Amino acid sequence: MSQAVQLAKINIYGAVQGVGFRPFIYRLAQQYNLKGCVSNTSQGVSILVEGSVETLREFITAVRLKKPERAVIFSMNYYFVQPAGYKDFEIITSESEGVKSAWILPDIATCHLCIEEIFDPTDRRYLYPFTNCTHCGPRYTIVESLPYDRPNTTMKKFVMCPACRVEYENPNNRRFHAQPNACPECGPVLQFYNSVGSLKQDRHNALLAAVSAIRKGHIVAVKGLGGFHLFVDAGNRDAVARLRARKNREQKPFALLFPDIRCVESVCTISNVERQWLISPEAPIVLLHRRHGKSSNDATICSEVAPFNPWLGVMLPYTPLHHIMLRLLDKPVVATSANLSDEPICYQNENTLERMKGIADCYLMHNRPIARHVDDSILRVVKNRELVLRRARGFAPLPVATDVKLTPSLAVGGHLKNTVCLAQDKFVFISQHIGDLETESSMAVFKNVTDDLIRLYQINPQSIFTDLHPDYESTKYAQRMYTGSFGVQHHYAHILSCMAENEIAPPVLGIAWDGTGYGPDGTVWGGEFLEINANGYRRIGHLLPFLLPGGEKAVKEPRRSAAGVLYRIFGRDCADTAEFQKLFPQKQAGVILKMLQRRINSPVTTSAGRLFDAVSALSGIQTINYYEGQAAMRMEYLAESSESDNTSYDFNIGENNLIVDWKYMIQQILEDVRSNDLHYVSKRFHETMSAIIVRVAERVGVEKVVMSGGCFQNRLLLERTITLLEKAGFMPVWHQRVPPNDGGICLGQIMAPVYGGIK
Ligand code: ZN
Ligand code: ZN
Ligand code: FE
């Protein structure tokens, strides 16, 4: 990353007032020669510091490590924005602003002190899987209502024993007012059930039974913090294949839980930032690159875990239960959400026994209820900065602070990877990841989460925002429940979301590239160039449109996008090309051609995601997707291991408009595929897509270029475009705390009134 100066905004939540925290921050800032200020807030402390990103990261680590002894940090969030030009570092004494209502804090990974206790044979919490303290443990997943006190949590049925009570009441104890405080005497306990739901073991024996089942290659449903996982031995090919078959999940990568960081290092390469996230209190799944060339790795992580994929989704234990299990196992396990594909994650005991019947071989449960589902968060590091791909455990429901005052409002998000959010004052509270609203059960969860968020925060929404798409279940729900909801165009919402989290004001050029979004002109948008100013957005350009034979079916079958692209180039002659004939069996080829010619169920699209699909299919990389986005991902992976130079294909941009004609690029790709390897072709294609963005930016001439939409989960595309934009003198803006995919849409929707243009 460039050494350019950035402003880090750090919010610390916890007991940090009256313990010498602000003077500590002042001294630390002096030590690192950083400028800015520190002030108290109603929730803790807010720090603004300016310096190089490297130094800022060191500073943030030092805050955690060197904090005054009596200070308790519940949670610490930070993000980077453009510098404000501070001249020195100040302590600001009073802050009158700030919401007085209590915020709900996320669940925090087990702290090192608790880990020491659970592995100390002389400690009363030795091997106790529900150990926690004020520094760590469950919060959002146990709170039922506010204020956050034990009777308002799922711990209410456990009466503290005298020893726990003493800790809880002593202000000098690490467990002073730790609401889920518990021990083997008084707290939750484990139970082990067999495949038909008969209780077989309890307490530590239950844990031992689960561990031995995993060793034998069984699929074990394990109740965690925000839901159940399915655990299997990651080195056991048969077991992982069985899990795939039972979950009906052919190739989508599984996440992994590793025993410790050293074990991760033996399998993956880890940068400093990736390491910090792995061991962070948020403990997300971090996408890490597998080490090259050692087939011996296969003994630890078999290829079935992530077929055709050089990246692994890796996390470290974040509850005492995980720590104890993984230490006994001493090897990584697959830890995938316990659900059927597209269904929400299981989190209730009875319900899990029912839904996981035929999938799990046995169950490790406990009697502490989970108040609401919270999935594992996922992030990857791009340009040395985090890019959150799924925002849930560890982050939700902390707000994103904006620099404007918002009216109390609700935004219900999109259709895929749905999240919802509530705004009040300067804060937007974004829900945990809900998922695709494809099934009745996911709609039920969507409604629960929405009601739950409103109830917990006691915000009475005055305005309601939805996607413009009239058929999205989220839109229909909002229209049923509230009168006068506002529809916000999908790609406009993407760009607004990225602007909001980066605190960027218009004018900007928005590059909104994704799979699908409702266009007000009745076409499927997804390769859009939007100019955003103080009055809203204008669609100033897009990729050349093509037809999608079969509409929605094209998402699962990249070869349909390929057919549409060929039809755009060759018209009806496309059916005579070798490429077209390779994509479909003869009978189907005729049907597809007819659909294209007569425009039967073949919507017009400008989608960049579908263009990625088309190129992937035309190159023979992936003609059918086994999971969302697979075709594009495989191209990204091929391209990143290419050794070739950065040369792009040719493309044209209209002289009087900003319509990007990719026809010549496709023709060059068809030639290249015959004579060159797919790494090379993929790399050149990526380079072309980046070059397109830069060329459009040059034509438009707006300094701030904001990139959002699912395509920007692609690290290669994003990093290369950032580099090229910076070289050309632009200021690239991309996501960090909020996903570029549709998980970020709700934030953009709720920001729409700020920049006008609500429809
Ligand atoms: Zn702790
Ligand atoms: Zn106790
Ligand atoms: Fe989208």
GROMACS .gro file of N, CA, C and O in nm, residues 345-395:
model
  204
  345ILE      N    1  -2.896  -2.057   0.877
  345ILE     CA    2  -2.819  -2.143   0.967
  345ILE      C    3  -2.907  -2.190   1.085
  345ILE      O    4  -2.992  -2.115   1.134
  346CYS      N    5  -2.887  -2.315   1.129
  346CYS     CA    6  -2.961  -2.368   1.245
  346CYS      C    7  -2.904  -2.308   1.373
  346CYS      O    8  -2.783  -2.295   1.387
  347TYR      N    9  -2.990  -2.274   1.468
  347TYR     CA   10  -2.938  -2.225   1.595
  347TYR      C   11  -3.018  -2.270   1.716
  347TYR      O   12  -2.984  -2.237   1.829
  348GLN      N   13  -3.126  -2.348   1.693
  348GLN     CA   14  -3.203  -2.396   1.808
  348GLN      C   15  -3.190  -2.548   1.817
  348GLN      O   16  -3.192  -2.617   1.714
  349ASN      N   17  -3.183  -2.600   1.939
  349ASN     CA   18  -3.152  -2.743   1.957
  349ASN      C   19  -3.251  -2.835   1.887
  349ASN      O   20  -3.213  -2.916   1.802
  350GLU      N   21  -3.379  -2.821   1.921
  350GLU     CA   22  -3.481  -2.912   1.868
  350GLU      C   23  -3.486  -2.905   1.715
  350GLU      O   24  -3.483  -3.005   1.644
  351ASN      N   25  -3.495  -2.781   1.668
  351ASN     CA   26  -3.504  -2.752   1.527
  351ASN      C   27  -3.385  -2.809   1.449
  351ASN      O   28  -3.399  -2.858   1.336
  352THR      N   29  -3.268  -2.805   1.511
  352THR     CA   30  -3.147  -2.856   1.444
  352THR      C   31  -3.154  -3.007   1.430
  352THR      O   32  -3.119  -3.063   1.325
  353LEU      N   33  -3.201  -3.074   1.535
  353LEU     CA   34  -3.216  -3.221   1.528
  353LEU      C   35  -3.305  -3.259   1.410
  353LEU      O   36  -3.279  -3.356   1.339
  354GLU      N   37  -3.406  -3.178   1.390
  354GLU     CA   38  -3.500  -3.205   1.281
  354GLU      C   39  -3.438  -3.176   1.144
  354GLU      O   40  -3.440  -3.259   1.054
  355ARG      N   41  -3.383  -3.055   1.133
  355ARG     CA   42  -3.335  -3.011   1.001
  355ARG      C   43  -3.207  -3.080   0.958
  355ARG      O   44  -3.180  -3.093   0.838
  356MET      N   45  -3.125  -3.122   1.053
  356MET     CA   46  -2.998  -3.184   1.017
  356MET      C   47  -3.007  -3.337   1.010
  356MET      O   48  -2.908  -3.406   0.995
  357LYS      N   49  -3.129  -3.387   1.023
  357LYS     CA   50  -3.151  -3.532   1.013
  357LYS      C   51  -3.103  -3.579   0.876
  357LYS      O   52  -3.136  -3.520   0.773
  358GLY      N   53  -3.022  -3.682   0.874
  358GLY     CA   54  -2.970  -3.732   0.747
  358GLY      C   55  -2.846  -3.658   0.701
  358GLY      O   56  -2.782  -3.698   0.604
  359ILE      N   57  -2.813  -3.549   0.768
  359ILE     CA   58  -2.691  -3.476   0.732
  359ILE      C   59  -2.584  -3.496   0.840
  359ILE      O   60  -2.474  -3.541   0.813
  360ALA      N   61  -2.621  -3.467   0.966
  360ALA     CA   62  -2.526  -3.485   1.075
  360ALA      C   63  -2.533  -3.628   1.127
  360ALA      O   64  -2.639  -3.689   1.133
  361ASP      N   65  -2.415  -3.682   1.164
  361ASP     CA   66  -2.411  -3.816   1.225
  361ASP      C   67  -2.436  -3.808   1.374
  361ASP      O   68  -2.479  -3.904   1.436
  362CYS      N   69  -2.404  -3.694   1.434
  362CYS     CA   70  -2.426  -3.676   1.577
  362CYS      C   71  -2.419  -3.527   1.610
  362CYS      O   72  -2.386  -3.446   1.523
  363TYR      N   73  -2.450  -3.493   1.733
  363TYR     CA   74  -2.470  -3.353   1.771
  363TYR      C   75  -2.400  -3.323   1.902
  363TYR      O   76  -2.415  -3.398   1.999
  364LEU      N   77  -2.325  -3.214   1.905
  364LEU     CA   78  -2.272  -3.163   2.031
  364LEU      C   79  -2.348  -3.034   2.061
  364LEU      O   80  -2.331  -2.934   1.993
  365MET      N   81  -2.434  -3.042   2.163
  365MET     CA   82  -2.520  -2.927   2.193
  365MET      C   83  -2.491  -2.875   2.334
  365MET      O   84  -2.415  -2.935   2.408
  366HIS      N   85  -2.557  -2.768   2.368
  366HIS     CA   86  -2.553  -2.721   2.507
  366HIS      C   87  -2.684  -2.652   2.539
  366HIS      O   88  -2.767  -2.631   2.450
  367ASN      N   89  -2.701  -2.621   2.666
  367ASN     CA   90  -2.830  -2.568   2.711
  367ASN      C   91  -2.832  -2.417   2.731
  367ASN      O   92  -2.914  -2.365   2.804
  368ARG      N   93  -2.738  -2.345   2.666
  368ARG     CA   94  -2.748  -2.199   2.666
  368ARG      C   95  -2.813  -2.159   2.534
  368ARG      O   96  -2.753  -2.176   2.428
  369PRO      N   97  -2.936  -2.110   2.539
  369PRO     CA   98  -3.002  -2.076   2.413
  369PRO      C   99  -2.930  -1.965   2.338
  369PRO      O  100  -2.868  -1.878   2.398
  370ILE      N  101  -2.939  -1.969   2.206
  370ILE     CA  102  -2.886  -1.861   2.122
  370ILE      C  103  -3.004  -1.769   2.090
  370ILE      O  104  -3.107  -1.813   2.041
  371ALA      N  105  -2.989  -1.641   2.123
  371ALA     CA  106  -3.102  -1.549   2.107
  371ALA      C  107  -3.133  -1.520   1.960
  371ALA      O  108  -3.247  -1.497   1.923
  372ARG      N  109  -3.031  -1.517   1.878
  372ARG     CA  110  -3.050  -1.492   1.734
  372ARG      C  111  -2.933  -1.551   1.660
  372ARG      O  112  -2.823  -1.561   1.712
  373HIS      N  113  -2.957  -1.588   1.532
  373HIS     CA  114  -2.849  -1.644   1.453
  373HIS      C  115  -2.748  -1.536   1.418
  373HIS      O  116  -2.786  -1.421   1.390
  374VAL      N  117  -2.621  -1.568   1.421
  374VAL     CA  118  -2.517  -1.479   1.372
  374VAL      C  119  -2.412  -1.568   1.304
  374VAL      O  120  -2.347  -1.648   1.370
  375ASP      N  121  -2.397  -1.554   1.173
  375ASP     CA  122  -2.299  -1.633   1.099
  375ASP      C  123  -2.158  -1.583   1.125
  375ASP      O  124  -2.138  -1.474   1.178
  376ASP      N  125  -2.061  -1.661   1.080
  376ASP     CA  126  -1.922  -1.615   1.084
  376ASP      C  127  -1.904  -1.505   0.980
  376ASP      O  128  -1.959  -1.514   0.871
  377SER      N  129  -1.827  -1.404   1.014
  377SER     CA  130  -1.796  -1.300   0.917
  377SER      C  131  -1.684  -1.349   0.825
  377SER      O  132  -1.607  -1.436   0.863
  378ILE      N  133  -1.679  -1.292   0.705
  378ILE     CA  134  -1.574  -1.329   0.610
  378ILE      C  135  -1.506  -1.202   0.561
  378ILE      O  136  -1.573  -1.105   0.528
  379LEU      N  137  -1.374  -1.203   0.558
  379LEU     CA  138  -1.306  -1.090   0.497
  379LEU      C  139  -1.181  -1.135   0.423
  379LEU      O  140  -1.129  -1.243   0.445
  380ARG      N  141  -1.137  -1.053   0.331
  380ARG     CA  142  -1.011  -1.077   0.264
  380ARG      C  143  -0.933  -0.947   0.267
  380ARG      O  144  -0.990  -0.840   0.289
  381VAL      N  145  -0.801  -0.956   0.248
  381VAL     CA  146  -0.720  -0.836   0.254
  381VAL      C  147  -0.688  -0.792   0.112
  381VAL      O  148  -0.641  -0.872   0.031
  382VAL      N  149  -0.720  -0.668   0.082
  382VAL     CA  150  -0.697  -0.611  -0.050
  382VAL      C  151  -0.615  -0.484  -0.032
  382VAL      O  152  -0.653  -0.398   0.049
  383LYS      N  153  -0.506  -0.473  -0.101
  383LYS     CA  154  -0.421  -0.356  -0.089
  383LYS      C  155  -0.388  -0.330   0.057
  383LYS      O  156  -0.396  -0.216   0.104
  384ASN      N  157  -0.357  -0.436   0.127
  384ASN     CA  158  -0.317  -0.424   0.267
  384ASN      C  159  -0.427  -0.371   0.360
  384ASN      O  160  -0.401  -0.326   0.470
  385ARG      N  161  -0.551  -0.375   0.312
  385ARG     CA  162  -0.661  -0.326   0.394
  385ARG      C  163  -0.771  -0.431   0.390
  385ARG      O  164  -0.786  -0.502   0.292
  386GLU      N  165  -0.849  -0.438   0.499
  386GLU     CA  166  -0.954  -0.540   0.503
  386GLU      C  167  -1.069  -0.504   0.410
  386GLU      O  168  -1.105  -0.388   0.395
  387LEU      N  169  -1.126  -0.608   0.349
  387LEU     CA  170  -1.246  -0.592   0.268
  387LEU      C  171  -1.344  -0.695   0.323
  387LEU      O  172  -1.324  -0.816   0.305
  388VAL      N  173  -1.446  -0.648   0.394
  388VAL     CA  174  -1.541  -0.740   0.455
  388VAL      C  175  -1.635  -0.792   0.346
  388VAL      O  176  -1.695  -0.714   0.273
  389LEU      N  177  -1.646  -0.924   0.335
  389LEU     CA  178  -1.733  -0.984   0.233
  389LEU      C  179  -1.865  -1.029   0.293
  389LEU      O  180  -1.967  -1.035   0.226
  390ARG      N  181  -1.860  -1.065   0.421
  390ARG     CA  182  -1.984  -1.098   0.493
  390ARG      C  183  -1.971  -1.039   0.632
  390ARG      O  184  -1.877  -1.069   0.705
  391ARG      N  185  -2.066  -0.954   0.668
  391ARG     CA  186  -2.057  -0.881   0.794
  391ARG      C  187  -2.153  -0.943   0.893
  391ARG      O  188  -2.274  -0.930   0.879
  392ALA      N  189  -2.100  -1.013   0.992
  392ALA     CA  190  -2.187  -1.076   1.090
  392ALA      C  191  -2.114  -1.080   1.225
  392ALA      O  192  -2.087  -0.973   1.281
  393ARG      N  193  -2.080  -1.200   1.273
  393ARG     CA  194  -2.022  -1.211   1.407
  393ARG      C  195  -1.898  -1.123   1.423
  393ARG      O  196  -1.813  -1.117   1.337
  394GLY      N  197  -1.891  -1.055   1.538
  394GLY     CA  198  -1.777  -0.969   1.567
  394GLY      C  199  -1.800  -0.825   1.522
  394GLY      O  200  -1.738  -0.734   1.575
  395PHE      N  201  -1.886  -0.805   1.423
  395PHE     CA  202  -1.913  -0.670   1.371
  395PHE      C  203  -2.057  -0.626   1.403
  395PHE      O  204  -2.079  -0.516   1.450
   0.00000   0.00000   0.00000
